[in-house]
Tab-separated table of C-alpha atoms in Angstrom:
chain	number	residue	atom	x	y	z
A	8	MET	CA	107.746	63.075	50.571
A	9	GLU	CA	111.242	64.565	50.126
A	10	GLU	CA	112.029	66.916	52.762
A	11	THR	CA	112.992	70.456	51.381
A	12	PHE	CA	115.264	73.270	52.887
A	13	GLU	CA	115.518	76.926	52.297
A	14	HIS	CA	118.693	77.881	50.868
A	15	PHE	CA	120.597	80.850	52.348
A	16	SER	CA	123.742	82.574	50.870
A	17	PHE	CA	126.837	83.406	52.935
A	18	PRO	CA	129.814	85.570	52.711
A	19	ILE	CA	132.922	84.465	50.758
A	20	ILE	CA	136.458	85.183	51.473
A	21	GLY	CA	137.413	88.640	50.310
A	22	SER	CA	133.705	89.932	50.502
A	23	ILE	CA	132.566	92.694	52.835
A	24	ALA	CA	130.967	91.291	55.958
A	25	PRO	CA	127.194	91.707	55.952
A	26	SER	CA	126.167	94.395	58.340
A	27	PHE	CA	123.422	94.292	61.049
A	28	GLU	CA	122.474	95.675	64.452
A	29	ALA	CA	121.866	93.438	67.308
A	30	GLU	CA	121.221	93.165	70.929
A	31	THR	CA	124.050	91.398	72.884
A	32	THR	CA	124.987	90.543	76.489
A	33	GLN	CA	127.245	93.811	76.258
A	34	GLY	CA	124.546	96.001	74.838
A	35	LYS	CA	123.317	97.029	71.349
A	36	ILE	CA	125.937	96.741	68.606
A	37	SER	CA	126.322	97.932	64.991
A	38	PHE	CA	128.242	95.295	63.233
A	39	PRO	CA	130.880	95.592	61.831
A	40	ASN	CA	130.983	99.256	62.069
A	41	ASP	CA	131.462	99.378	65.936
A	42	TYR	CA	134.737	97.560	65.341
A	43	LYS	CA	136.367	99.396	62.415
A	44	GLY	CA	140.191	99.232	62.668
A	45	LYS	CA	140.003	95.890	64.493
A	46	TRP	CA	140.033	92.378	63.483
A	47	ILE	CA	137.027	90.557	64.352
A	48	ILE	CA	136.197	86.870	65.075
A	49	LEU	CA	132.562	86.340	64.718
A	50	PHE	CA	131.471	82.711	65.656
A	51	SER	CA	128.200	81.020	66.145
A	52	HIS	CA	127.188	78.012	68.483
A	53	PRO	CA	124.149	75.737	68.269
A	54	SER	CA	122.650	76.644	71.610
A	55	ASP	CA	123.154	77.966	75.156
A	56	PHE	CA	123.235	75.239	78.060
A	57	THR	CA	124.859	72.795	75.757
A	58	PRO	CA	128.228	70.962	76.711
A	59	VAL	CA	130.469	71.468	73.640
A	60	CYS	CA	129.432	75.152	73.439
A	61	THR	CA	130.311	75.630	77.206
A	62	THR	CA	133.753	74.260	76.790
A	63	GLU	CA	134.442	76.439	73.860
A	64	PHE	CA	133.031	79.692	75.402
A	65	MET	CA	135.282	78.852	78.405
A	66	ALA	CA	138.402	78.645	76.096
A	67	PHE	CA	137.402	81.604	73.957
A	68	ALA	CA	137.056	83.789	77.316
A	69	SER	CA	139.987	82.368	78.908
A	70	MET	CA	142.186	83.583	75.835
A	71	GLY	CA	140.403	87.023	75.626
A	72	GLU	CA	143.419	88.954	76.740
A	73	GLU	CA	145.463	87.193	74.125
A	74	PHE	CA	143.029	88.011	71.233
A	75	GLU	CA	142.742	91.578	72.693
A	76	SER	CA	146.492	91.849	72.455
A	77	LEU	CA	146.249	90.994	68.720
A	78	ASN	CA	143.716	93.825	68.260
A	79	THR	CA	140.917	91.403	67.796
A	80	GLN	CA	137.345	91.704	69.020
A	81	LEU	CA	135.505	88.425	69.852
A	82	VAL	CA	131.688	88.241	69.070
A	83	GLY	CA	129.487	85.186	69.662
A	84	LEU	CA	125.983	84.362	68.411
A	85	SER	CA	123.148	81.925	68.895
A	86	ILE	CA	119.399	81.918	68.229
A	87	ASP	CA	118.844	82.138	71.846
A	88	GLY	CA	117.584	85.098	73.586
A	89	ILE	CA	119.408	87.748	76.001
A	90	THR	CA	117.772	86.246	79.251
A	91	SER	CA	119.141	82.732	78.241
A	92	HIS	CA	122.666	84.020	77.378
A	93	ILE	CA	123.017	85.750	80.732
A	94	ALA	CA	121.758	82.796	82.702
A	95	TRP	CA	124.255	80.532	80.710
A	96	LEU	CA	127.071	82.896	81.147
A	97	ARG	CA	126.435	83.116	84.847
A	98	THR	CA	126.306	79.391	84.997
A	99	ILE	CA	129.609	78.979	83.377
A	100	LYS	CA	131.291	81.625	85.808
A	101	GLU	CA	129.751	80.258	88.986
A	102	LYS	CA	129.567	76.568	88.485
A	103	ILE	CA	131.682	75.160	85.658
A	104	GLU	CA	135.439	74.009	86.023
A	105	TYR	CA	137.104	72.413	83.037
A	106	LYS	CA	140.784	71.562	82.348
A	107	GLY	CA	141.943	74.104	84.796
A	108	MET	CA	139.546	76.718	83.713
A	109	LYS	CA	137.306	78.163	86.264
A	110	ASN	CA	135.261	81.321	87.609
A	111	VAL	CA	135.489	82.220	83.703
A	112	CYS	CA	133.841	85.593	82.851
A	113	VAL	CA	132.621	85.990	79.306
A	114	LYS	CA	133.398	89.647	78.585
A	115	PHE	CA	132.809	89.629	74.732
A	116	PRO	CA	129.376	90.300	73.274
A	117	LEU	CA	127.057	87.290	72.730
A	118	ILE	CA	124.509	88.264	70.149
A	119	ALA	CA	120.883	87.204	70.616
A	120	ASP	CA	119.276	86.245	67.200
A	121	LEU	CA	115.785	84.654	68.021
A	122	LYS	CA	114.632	85.554	64.449
A	123	MET	CA	117.589	83.903	62.803
A	124	ASP	CA	118.104	86.991	60.547
A	125	ILE	CA	121.907	87.428	61.261
A	126	ALA	CA	122.418	83.548	61.137
A	127	LYS	CA	120.816	83.376	57.658
A	128	LYS	CA	122.963	86.363	56.413
A	129	TYR	CA	125.920	84.464	57.498
A	130	GLY	CA	124.930	80.894	56.299
A	131	MET	CA	125.049	79.531	59.784
A	132	ILE	CA	121.927	77.420	59.663
A	133	GLN	CA	122.557	74.685	56.953
A	134	GLU	CA	120.260	72.104	55.440
A	135	THR	CA	122.146	68.933	56.485
A	136	SER	CA	122.116	70.295	60.047
A	137	SER	CA	119.129	71.119	62.372
A	138	ASP	CA	116.783	73.766	60.923
A	139	THR	CA	116.524	75.448	64.174
A	140	LYS	CA	120.268	75.724	65.429
A	141	THR	CA	123.257	77.363	64.132
A	142	VAL	CA	126.272	75.259	63.107
A	143	ARG	CA	129.705	76.157	64.539
A	144	ALA	CA	130.588	78.884	62.104
A	145	VAL	CA	133.737	81.075	62.453
A	146	PHE	CA	134.274	84.114	60.262
A	147	ILE	CA	137.568	86.288	60.677
A	148	ILE	CA	137.152	89.586	59.489
A	149	ASP	CA	139.828	92.193	59.039
A	150	PRO	CA	139.974	95.956	60.031
A	151	ASP	CA	138.559	96.879	56.647
A	152	SER	CA	135.506	94.586	57.327
A	153	LYS	CA	136.461	92.241	54.758
A	154	VAL	CA	135.966	88.302	55.516
A	155	ARG	CA	139.387	86.662	55.513
A	156	ALA	CA	138.927	83.181	56.666
A	157	ILE	CA	135.795	80.892	57.292
A	158	PHE	CA	135.672	77.642	59.374
A	159	TYR	CA	132.628	75.343	59.847
A	160	TYR	CA	132.397	72.675	62.351
A	161	PRO	CA	129.520	70.213	63.047
A	162	SER	CA	127.479	70.634	66.163
A	163	SER	CA	129.147	67.539	67.838
A	164	VAL	CA	132.675	68.731	67.457
A	165	GLY	CA	134.134	71.555	69.355
A	166	ARG	CA	136.528	74.004	67.629
A	167	ASN	CA	140.302	74.300	68.241
A	168	ILE	CA	140.677	78.068	69.580
A	169	GLU	CA	144.385	77.746	69.163
A	170	GLU	CA	144.103	77.015	65.627
A	171	ILE	CA	141.485	80.133	65.070
A	172	LYS	CA	144.424	82.202	66.945
A	173	ARG	CA	147.170	80.707	64.800
A	174	ALA	CA	145.036	81.440	61.557
A	175	LEU	CA	144.578	84.986	62.866
A	176	ILE	CA	148.284	85.652	63.605
A	177	ALA	CA	148.982	83.962	60.036
A	178	LEU	CA	146.742	86.430	58.281
A	179	GLN	CA	148.063	89.446	60.233
A	180	THR	CA	151.630	88.321	59.267
A	181	SER	CA	150.977	87.752	55.796
A	182	ASP	CA	149.599	91.293	55.544
A	183	GLY	CA	152.153	92.895	57.566
A	184	PHE	CA	155.124	91.421	55.951
A	185	LYS	CA	153.720	90.668	52.474
A	186	VAL	CA	154.608	87.023	52.602
A	187	SER	CA	152.752	83.727	52.274
A	188	ILE	CA	152.424	81.222	55.187
A	189	PRO	CA	153.440	77.573	54.705
A	190	VAL	CA	151.793	74.563	56.149
A	191	ASN	CA	151.711	74.117	59.954
A	192	TRP	CA	153.321	77.511	60.413
A	193	GLN	CA	153.875	79.039	63.810
A	194	ALA	CA	154.983	82.452	64.701
A	195	GLY	CA	158.957	82.257	64.439
A	196	ASP	CA	159.015	79.888	61.533
A	197	ASP	CA	160.349	80.550	57.935
A	198	VAL	CA	157.717	82.250	55.708
A	199	ILE	CA	157.383	82.021	51.956
A	200	ILE	CA	158.440	85.005	49.819
A	201	PRO	CA	156.756	86.010	46.688
A	202	THR	CA	157.730	83.910	43.508
A	203	GLU	CA	159.883	85.852	40.938
A	204	ASN	CA	158.266	86.213	37.577
A	205	THR	CA	161.345	86.513	35.417
A	206	CYS	CA	164.190	84.183	34.432
A	207	GLN	CA	166.787	86.505	35.739
A	208	GLY	CA	164.849	86.930	39.138
A	209	ALA	CA	164.570	83.245	39.472
A	210	MET	CA	168.163	82.627	39.030
A	211	SER	CA	168.990	85.421	41.480
A	212	ALA	CA	166.738	83.939	44.047
A	213	LEU	CA	168.482	80.617	43.886
A	214	ASN	CA	171.807	82.109	44.282
A	215	SER	CA	170.683	84.435	47.265
A	216	GLU	CA	172.216	83.924	50.672
A	217	ASP	CA	169.615	85.611	52.762
A	218	LYS	CA	166.845	83.114	51.693
A	219	THR	CA	166.409	79.280	51.314
A	220	CYS	CA	165.259	78.192	47.947
A	221	LEU	CA	163.914	74.640	47.448
A	222	ASP	CA	163.305	75.508	43.914
A	223	TRP	CA	163.050	78.887	41.953
A	224	PHE	CA	159.286	78.874	42.775
A	225	LEU	CA	159.567	78.163	46.551
A	226	CYS	CA	161.889	80.339	48.646
A	227	LEU	CA	161.670	81.100	52.195
A	228	LYS	CA	163.077	83.305	54.617
A	229	ARG	CA	163.586	83.757	58.276
A	230	LEU	CA	161.164	85.796	60.225
A	231	PRO	CA	161.728	85.705	63.885
A	232	LYS	CA	158.856	85.526	66.357
A	233	GLU	CA	159.767	88.810	67.963
A	234	ARG	CA	159.622	90.653	64.741
A	235	VAL	CA	156.208	89.112	64.087
A	236	PHE	CA	154.826	90.401	67.623
A	237	LYS	CA	156.638	93.656	67.120
A	238	LYS	CA	154.853	94.427	63.938
A	239	LEU	CA	151.529	93.282	65.242
A	240	LEU	CA	151.872	95.455	68.295
A	241	ASN	CA	152.693	98.419	66.271
A	242	SER	CA	149.870	97.839	63.825
A	243	LYS	CA	147.374	97.719	66.983
A	244	LYS	CA	148.547	101.366	67.942
A	245	GLU	CA	148.251	102.848	64.568
């Protein structure tokens, strides 16, 4: 007999992040309202005391101050309970050393979702994966509580936290400077400016000295790294 699965919807890019209240390792939270005005990275992991998840949490926590400087709140989730979460995070701090990371204290909240209500709201349980564990989902949510980027990884593959950070900075740069971000972009690289929508504007763009046009529809300009981070810092203060 063919196995059947319950289907769950999940947020799409541009939608408002589903709200919920939850118990976490940092106390009760009302999501996303508690973090209005901040960017949020909400991410799920399959289970506590699992090897891949342990390396990921160490990396996220070790980069905590970097995310904080980008006006960003990290929030983790799994379908384990608070007691399990606390014991696991204590083990990470007291016993685990990996790639130069040790004595790592996880300060961001880790949600307990024993009934899987939140995981189902966010599509973190998928029919091709285990029906009792969340996949490695990542949602980048902006200060207006809109979902801006979504990543999914299988349980066997750890995430690249540097890439999640790069995507966050790219989104903040795109918003702050009204530009688009080209492939493999890093802060300090050229950015893409909006395409001209008239013949006169296109010709003017091709002849401009303050930008590099590969053709009329693809023009780039310099955006120094210092300007990017100065803008992001000012946005954090506002």
